[in-house]
Short mmCIF file of C-alpha atoms and ligand atoms in Angstrom, two decimals:
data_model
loop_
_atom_site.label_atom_id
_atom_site.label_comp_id
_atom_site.label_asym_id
_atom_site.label_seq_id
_atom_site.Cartn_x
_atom_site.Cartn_y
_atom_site.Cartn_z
CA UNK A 167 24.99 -9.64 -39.57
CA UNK A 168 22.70 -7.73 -41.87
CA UNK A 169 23.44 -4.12 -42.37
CA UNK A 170 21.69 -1.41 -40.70
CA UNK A 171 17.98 0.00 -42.07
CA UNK A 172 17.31 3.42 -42.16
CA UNK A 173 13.64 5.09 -43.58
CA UNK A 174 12.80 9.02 -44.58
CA UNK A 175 9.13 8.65 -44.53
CA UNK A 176 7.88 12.06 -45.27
CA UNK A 177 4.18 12.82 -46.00
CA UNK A 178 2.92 14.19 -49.42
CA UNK A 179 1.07 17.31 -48.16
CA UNK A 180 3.24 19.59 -48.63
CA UNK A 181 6.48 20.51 -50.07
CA UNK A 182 9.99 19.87 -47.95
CA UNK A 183 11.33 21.98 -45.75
CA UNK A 184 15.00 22.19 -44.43
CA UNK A 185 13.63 20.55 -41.24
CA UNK A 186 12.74 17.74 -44.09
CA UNK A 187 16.12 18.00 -45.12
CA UNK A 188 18.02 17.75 -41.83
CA UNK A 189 15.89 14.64 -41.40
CA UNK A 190 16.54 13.29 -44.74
CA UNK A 191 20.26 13.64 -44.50
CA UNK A 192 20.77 12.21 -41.05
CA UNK A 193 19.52 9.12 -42.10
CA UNK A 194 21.58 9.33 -45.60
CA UNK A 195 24.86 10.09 -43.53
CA UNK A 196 23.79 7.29 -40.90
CA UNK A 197 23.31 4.67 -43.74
CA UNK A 198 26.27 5.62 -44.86
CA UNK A 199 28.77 5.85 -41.84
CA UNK A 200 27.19 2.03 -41.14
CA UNK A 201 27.07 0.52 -44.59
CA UNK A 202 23.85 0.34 -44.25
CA UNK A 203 20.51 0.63 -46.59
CA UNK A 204 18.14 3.82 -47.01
CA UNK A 205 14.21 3.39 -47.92
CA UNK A 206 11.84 6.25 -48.70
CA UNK A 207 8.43 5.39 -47.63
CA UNK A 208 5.71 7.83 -49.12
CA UNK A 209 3.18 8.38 -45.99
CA UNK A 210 0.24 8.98 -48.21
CA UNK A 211 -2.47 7.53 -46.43
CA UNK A 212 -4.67 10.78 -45.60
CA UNK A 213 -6.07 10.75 -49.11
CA UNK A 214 -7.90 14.24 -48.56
CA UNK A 215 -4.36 16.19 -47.52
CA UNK A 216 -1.87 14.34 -50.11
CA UNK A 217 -1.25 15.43 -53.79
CA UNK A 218 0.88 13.78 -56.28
CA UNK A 219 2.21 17.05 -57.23
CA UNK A 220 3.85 16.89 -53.48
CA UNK A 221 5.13 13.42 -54.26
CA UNK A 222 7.00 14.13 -57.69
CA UNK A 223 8.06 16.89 -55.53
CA UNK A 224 9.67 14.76 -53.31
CA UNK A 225 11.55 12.75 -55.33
CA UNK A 226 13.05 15.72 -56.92
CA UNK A 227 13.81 17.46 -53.91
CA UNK A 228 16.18 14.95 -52.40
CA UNK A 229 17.90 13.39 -55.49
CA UNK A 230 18.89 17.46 -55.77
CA UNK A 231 20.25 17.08 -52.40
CA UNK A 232 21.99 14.17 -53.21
CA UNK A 233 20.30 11.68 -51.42
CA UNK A 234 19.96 8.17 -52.93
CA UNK A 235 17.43 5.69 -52.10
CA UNK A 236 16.71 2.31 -52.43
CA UNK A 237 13.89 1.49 -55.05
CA UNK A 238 10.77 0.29 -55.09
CA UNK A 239 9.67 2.94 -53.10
CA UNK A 240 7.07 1.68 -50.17
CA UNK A 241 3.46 4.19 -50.97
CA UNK A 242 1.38 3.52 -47.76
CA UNK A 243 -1.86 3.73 -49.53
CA UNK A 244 -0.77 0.98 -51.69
CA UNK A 245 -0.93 -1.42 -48.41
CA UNK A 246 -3.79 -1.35 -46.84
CA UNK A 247 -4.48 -4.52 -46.37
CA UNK A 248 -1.41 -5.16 -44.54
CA UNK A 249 -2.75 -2.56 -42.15
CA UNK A 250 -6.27 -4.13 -41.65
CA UNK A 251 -4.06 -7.27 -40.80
CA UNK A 252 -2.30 -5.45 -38.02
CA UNK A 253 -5.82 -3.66 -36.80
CA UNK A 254 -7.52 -7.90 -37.05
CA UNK A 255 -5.25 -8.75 -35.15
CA UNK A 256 -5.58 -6.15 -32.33
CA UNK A 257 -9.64 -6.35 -32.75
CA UNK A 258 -9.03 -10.04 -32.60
CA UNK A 259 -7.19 -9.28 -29.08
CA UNK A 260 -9.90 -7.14 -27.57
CA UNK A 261 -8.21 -4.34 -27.82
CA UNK A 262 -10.10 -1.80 -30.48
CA UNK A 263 -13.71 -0.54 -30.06
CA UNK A 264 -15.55 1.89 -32.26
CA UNK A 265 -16.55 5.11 -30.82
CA UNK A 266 -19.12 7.36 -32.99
CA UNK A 267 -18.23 11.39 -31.63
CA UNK A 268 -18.17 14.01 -33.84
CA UNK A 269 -15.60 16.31 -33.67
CA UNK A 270 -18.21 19.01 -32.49
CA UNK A 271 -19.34 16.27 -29.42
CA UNK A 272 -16.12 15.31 -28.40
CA UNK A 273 -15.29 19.41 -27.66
CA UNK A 274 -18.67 19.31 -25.97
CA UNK A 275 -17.74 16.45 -23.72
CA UNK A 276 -14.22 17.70 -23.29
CA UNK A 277 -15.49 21.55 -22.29
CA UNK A 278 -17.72 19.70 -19.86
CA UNK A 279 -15.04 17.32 -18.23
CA UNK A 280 -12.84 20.52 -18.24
CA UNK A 281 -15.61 22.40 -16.76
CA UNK A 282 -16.31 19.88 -14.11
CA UNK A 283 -12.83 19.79 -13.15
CA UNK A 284 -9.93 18.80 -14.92
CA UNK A 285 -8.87 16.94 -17.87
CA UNK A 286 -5.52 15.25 -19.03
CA UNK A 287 -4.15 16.28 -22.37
CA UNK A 288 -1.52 14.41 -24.75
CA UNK A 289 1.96 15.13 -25.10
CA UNK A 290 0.76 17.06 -28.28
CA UNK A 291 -1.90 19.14 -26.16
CA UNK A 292 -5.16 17.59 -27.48
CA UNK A 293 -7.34 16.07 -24.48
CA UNK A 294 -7.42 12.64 -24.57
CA UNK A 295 -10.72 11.37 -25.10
CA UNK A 296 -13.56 11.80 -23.10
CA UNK A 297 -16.43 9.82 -24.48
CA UNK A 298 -17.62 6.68 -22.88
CA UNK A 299 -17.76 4.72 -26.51
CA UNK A 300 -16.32 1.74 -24.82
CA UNK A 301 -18.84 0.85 -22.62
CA UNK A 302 -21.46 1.00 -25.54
CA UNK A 303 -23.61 -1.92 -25.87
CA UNK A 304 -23.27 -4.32 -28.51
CA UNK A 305 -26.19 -4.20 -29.80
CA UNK A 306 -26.16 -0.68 -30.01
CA UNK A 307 -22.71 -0.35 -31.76
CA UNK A 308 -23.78 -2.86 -34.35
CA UNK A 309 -27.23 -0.70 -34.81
CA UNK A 310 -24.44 2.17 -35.54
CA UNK A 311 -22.58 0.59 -37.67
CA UNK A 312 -26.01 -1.16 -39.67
CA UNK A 313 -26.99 2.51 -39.86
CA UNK A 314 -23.94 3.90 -41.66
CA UNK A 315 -22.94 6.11 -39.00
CA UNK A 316 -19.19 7.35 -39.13
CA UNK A 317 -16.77 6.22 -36.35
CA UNK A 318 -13.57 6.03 -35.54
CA UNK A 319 -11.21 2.28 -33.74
CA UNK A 320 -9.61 3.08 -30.45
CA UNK A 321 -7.24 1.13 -28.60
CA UNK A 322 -8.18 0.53 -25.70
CA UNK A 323 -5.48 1.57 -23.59
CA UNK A 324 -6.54 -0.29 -20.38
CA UNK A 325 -7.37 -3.44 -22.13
CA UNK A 326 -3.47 -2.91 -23.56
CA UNK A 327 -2.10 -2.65 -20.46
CA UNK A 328 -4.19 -5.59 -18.96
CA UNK A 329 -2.88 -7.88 -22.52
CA UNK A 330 0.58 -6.90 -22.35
CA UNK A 331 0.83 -7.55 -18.58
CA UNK A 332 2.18 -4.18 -18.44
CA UNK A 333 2.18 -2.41 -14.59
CA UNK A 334 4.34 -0.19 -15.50
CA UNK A 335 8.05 0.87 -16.48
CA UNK A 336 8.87 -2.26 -18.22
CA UNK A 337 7.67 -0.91 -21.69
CA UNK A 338 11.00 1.15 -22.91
CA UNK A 339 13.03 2.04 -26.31
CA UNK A 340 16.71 2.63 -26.85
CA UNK A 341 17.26 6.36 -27.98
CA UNK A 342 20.64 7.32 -29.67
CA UNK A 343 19.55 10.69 -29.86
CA UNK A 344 17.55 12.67 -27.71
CA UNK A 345 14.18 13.65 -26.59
CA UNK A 346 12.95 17.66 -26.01
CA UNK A 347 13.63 17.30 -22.48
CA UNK A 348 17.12 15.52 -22.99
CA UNK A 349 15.85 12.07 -22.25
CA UNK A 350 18.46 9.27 -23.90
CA UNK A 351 19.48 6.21 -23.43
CA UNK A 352 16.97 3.94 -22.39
CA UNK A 353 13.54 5.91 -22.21
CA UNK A 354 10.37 4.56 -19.83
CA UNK A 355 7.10 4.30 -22.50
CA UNK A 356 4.32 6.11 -21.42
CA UNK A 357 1.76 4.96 -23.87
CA UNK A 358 -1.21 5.83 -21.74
CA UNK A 359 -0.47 9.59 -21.72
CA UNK A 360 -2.16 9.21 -25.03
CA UNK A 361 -5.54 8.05 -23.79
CA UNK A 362 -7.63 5.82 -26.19
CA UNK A 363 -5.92 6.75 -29.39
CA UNK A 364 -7.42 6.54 -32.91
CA UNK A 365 -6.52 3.80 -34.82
CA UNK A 366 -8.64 3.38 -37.99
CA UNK A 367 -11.80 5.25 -38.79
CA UNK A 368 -14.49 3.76 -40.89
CA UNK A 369 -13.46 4.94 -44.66
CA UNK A 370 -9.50 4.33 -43.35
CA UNK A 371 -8.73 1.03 -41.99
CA UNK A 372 -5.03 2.75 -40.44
CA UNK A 373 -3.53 5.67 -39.07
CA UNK A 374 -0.11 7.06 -38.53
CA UNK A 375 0.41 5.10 -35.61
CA UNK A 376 -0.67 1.77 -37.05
CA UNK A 377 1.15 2.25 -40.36
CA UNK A 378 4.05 3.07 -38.87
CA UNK A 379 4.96 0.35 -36.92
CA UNK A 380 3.57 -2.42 -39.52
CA UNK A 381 5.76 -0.31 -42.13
CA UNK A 382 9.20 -0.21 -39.69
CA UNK A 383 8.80 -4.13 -39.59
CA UNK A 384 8.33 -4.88 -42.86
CA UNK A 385 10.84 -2.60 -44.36
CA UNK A 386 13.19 -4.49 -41.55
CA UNK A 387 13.80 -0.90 -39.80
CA UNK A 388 16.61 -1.28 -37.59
CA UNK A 389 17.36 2.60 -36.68
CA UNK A 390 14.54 5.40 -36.75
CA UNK A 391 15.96 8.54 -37.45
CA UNK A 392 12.88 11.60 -37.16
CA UNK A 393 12.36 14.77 -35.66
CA UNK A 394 11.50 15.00 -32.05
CA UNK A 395 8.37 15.90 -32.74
CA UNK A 396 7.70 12.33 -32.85
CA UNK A 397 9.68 11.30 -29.72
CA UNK A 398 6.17 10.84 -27.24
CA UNK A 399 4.56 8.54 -30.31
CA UNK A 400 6.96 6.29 -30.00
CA UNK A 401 5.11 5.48 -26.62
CA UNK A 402 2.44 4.54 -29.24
CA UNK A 403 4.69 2.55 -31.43
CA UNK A 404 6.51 0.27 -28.64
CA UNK A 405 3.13 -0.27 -27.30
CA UNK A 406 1.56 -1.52 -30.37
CA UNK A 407 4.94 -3.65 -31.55
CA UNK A 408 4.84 -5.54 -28.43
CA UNK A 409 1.03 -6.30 -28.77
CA UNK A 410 1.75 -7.60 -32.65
CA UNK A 411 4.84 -9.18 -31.54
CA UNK A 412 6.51 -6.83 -33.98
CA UNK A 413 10.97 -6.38 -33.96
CA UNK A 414 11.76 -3.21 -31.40
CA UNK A 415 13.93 -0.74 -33.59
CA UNK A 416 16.35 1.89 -31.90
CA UNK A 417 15.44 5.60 -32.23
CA UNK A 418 17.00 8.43 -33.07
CA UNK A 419 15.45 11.69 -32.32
CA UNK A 420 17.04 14.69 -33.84
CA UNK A 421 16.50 18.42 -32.54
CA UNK A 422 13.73 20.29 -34.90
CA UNK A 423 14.97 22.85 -37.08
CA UNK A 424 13.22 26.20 -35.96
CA UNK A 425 12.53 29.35 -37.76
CA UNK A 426 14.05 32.73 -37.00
CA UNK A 427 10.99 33.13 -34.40
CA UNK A 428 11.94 30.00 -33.30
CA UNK A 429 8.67 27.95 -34.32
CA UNK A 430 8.66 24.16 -35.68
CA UNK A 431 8.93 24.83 -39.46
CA UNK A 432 5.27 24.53 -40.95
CA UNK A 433 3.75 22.49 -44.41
CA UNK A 434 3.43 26.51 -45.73
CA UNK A 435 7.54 27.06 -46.35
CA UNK A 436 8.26 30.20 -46.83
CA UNK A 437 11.72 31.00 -47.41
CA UNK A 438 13.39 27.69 -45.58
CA UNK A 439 11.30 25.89 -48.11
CA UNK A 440 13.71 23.50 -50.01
CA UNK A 441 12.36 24.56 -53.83
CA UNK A 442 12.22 28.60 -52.43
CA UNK A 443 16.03 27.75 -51.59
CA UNK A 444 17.06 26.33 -54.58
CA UNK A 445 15.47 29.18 -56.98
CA UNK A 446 17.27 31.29 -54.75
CA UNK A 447 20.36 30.01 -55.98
CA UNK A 448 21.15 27.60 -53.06
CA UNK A 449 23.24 24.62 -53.28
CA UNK A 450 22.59 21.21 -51.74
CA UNK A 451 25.74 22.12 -49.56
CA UNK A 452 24.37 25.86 -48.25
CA UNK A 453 21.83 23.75 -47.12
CA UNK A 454 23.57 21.18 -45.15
CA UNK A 455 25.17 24.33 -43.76
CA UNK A 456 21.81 25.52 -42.81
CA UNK A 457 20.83 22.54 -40.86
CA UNK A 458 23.91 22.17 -39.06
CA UNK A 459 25.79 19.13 -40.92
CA UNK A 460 28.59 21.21 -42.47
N1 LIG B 729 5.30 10.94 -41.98
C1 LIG B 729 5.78 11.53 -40.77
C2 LIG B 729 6.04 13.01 -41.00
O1 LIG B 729 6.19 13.43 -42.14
C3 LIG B 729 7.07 10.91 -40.27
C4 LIG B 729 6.86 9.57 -39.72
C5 LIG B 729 8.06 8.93 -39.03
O2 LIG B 729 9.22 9.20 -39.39
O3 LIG B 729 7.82 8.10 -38.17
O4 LIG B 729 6.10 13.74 -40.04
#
């Protein structure tokens, strides 16, 4: 059997935190304790929020902590054409339609639905959304698109559902760890919960979503270790995998380190900040003691 895959796949817009670094070295330990591999994956594909500065940063941060990686290290941004694959493939299935909202319309529209009664939100707390993009004309998207108007690829959630011949509970993931309201073991998907969901926009042919589960299959992923900040995307993920006929890794989602106020740690660091910490005269062990990993 081939050994375990584990993936750190931090974003480049900001410098770590330790809730980076309890991350980090969960899936070091857990490749590891199994024998098996560690990749970095550089999730750099928001080009107007990620810095190389952040990058280098990165690099330095965790070798400090010990952590060793395997090399070449995967840089989203380098691969978008495996993500335009992935999106074909889904457009190619029905499944993606542009819609052309700004920001501005879309809280119009919401406010209005809201208004008018009520309207769902995500499991993040955005609305889902509440334009009616998909029952656009053709000819009238195509006009859009002729006249260089921005837009942004949905999946179509319904037309998902309809594809996958899903009615409903038979969409699940295994979860080693846990989700924020203790949910383990083998966890019902509730992809729709997430509405039509942005998958590409016009200068950006993916989005976290996409990239993530194209990346987790080609880097052979076999157990994701993140935050459970991520636990109600993986709705999202198992969704998409089964429509691209993509391998189903296990999960792991670990508890979010929290400030002394007891918020999610933030991109601005402050003093848990990882190179705050280590000018401070910490050592890659005070902060494993930090975290919780003695
Ligand atoms: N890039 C994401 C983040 O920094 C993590 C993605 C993942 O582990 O699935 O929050």
């Amino acid at each position: 059997m081939s050994p375990p895959v584990f993936r750190f796949a931090p974003s480049p817009n900001g410098f770590l935190h330790l809730g980076h670094a309890y991350s980090a070295l969960l899936n070091f330990d857990r490749a590891r304790e199994t024998g098996g591999r560690l990749l970095l994956r550089i999730e750099d594909i928001d080009a107007t929020r990620c810095r190389p500065e952040y990058e280098t940063a990165i690099y330095d941060d965790l070798a400090w902590l010990g952590i060793a990686w395997e090399t070449p290290v995967r840089r989203q941004s380098e691969h978008l054409a495996d993500y335009r694959a992935a999106l074909e493939k889904l457009a190619a299935l029905g499944l993606v339609y542009p819609s052309f909202e700004s920001r501005a319309e879309i809280a119009r529209l919401t406010a209005a639905r809201e208004a008018a009664g009520s309207w769902p939100r995500d499991p993040d707390g955005a609305p889902l959304y509440p334009g009616a993009a998909k029952s656009l004309p053709a000819d009238e998207r195509a006009r859009l698109i002729a006249a260089g108007a921005p837009y942004a690829l949905r999946l179509d959630m319904a037309a998902c559902r309809r594809v996958a011949g899903l009615t409903g509970g038979e969409l699940t993931w295994r979860e080693l760890g846990e989700g924020p309201d203790g949910e383990r073991n083998l966890v019902a998907a509730r992809p729709e919960a997430w509405g039509d969901v942005i998958l590409a926009r016009k200068e950006t042919p993916t989005s976290y979503h996409l990239s993530v589960v194209v990346d987790d299959s080609l880097q052979g992923a076999s157990e994701v270790v993140r935050g459970q900040d991520l636990f109600h995307a993986t709705s999202v993920h198992r969704l998409l995998q089964t429509l691209l006929d993509l391998p189903e890794p296990a999960y792991r989602h670990h508890r979010l380190i929290r400030d002394a106020e007891g918020r999610k740690l933030s991109k601005s660091t402050g003093s848990t900040g990882l190179r705050e910490l280590r000018s401070a005269g910490a050592s890659p062990a005070d902060v494993r003691r930090l975290v919780g990993l003695g």
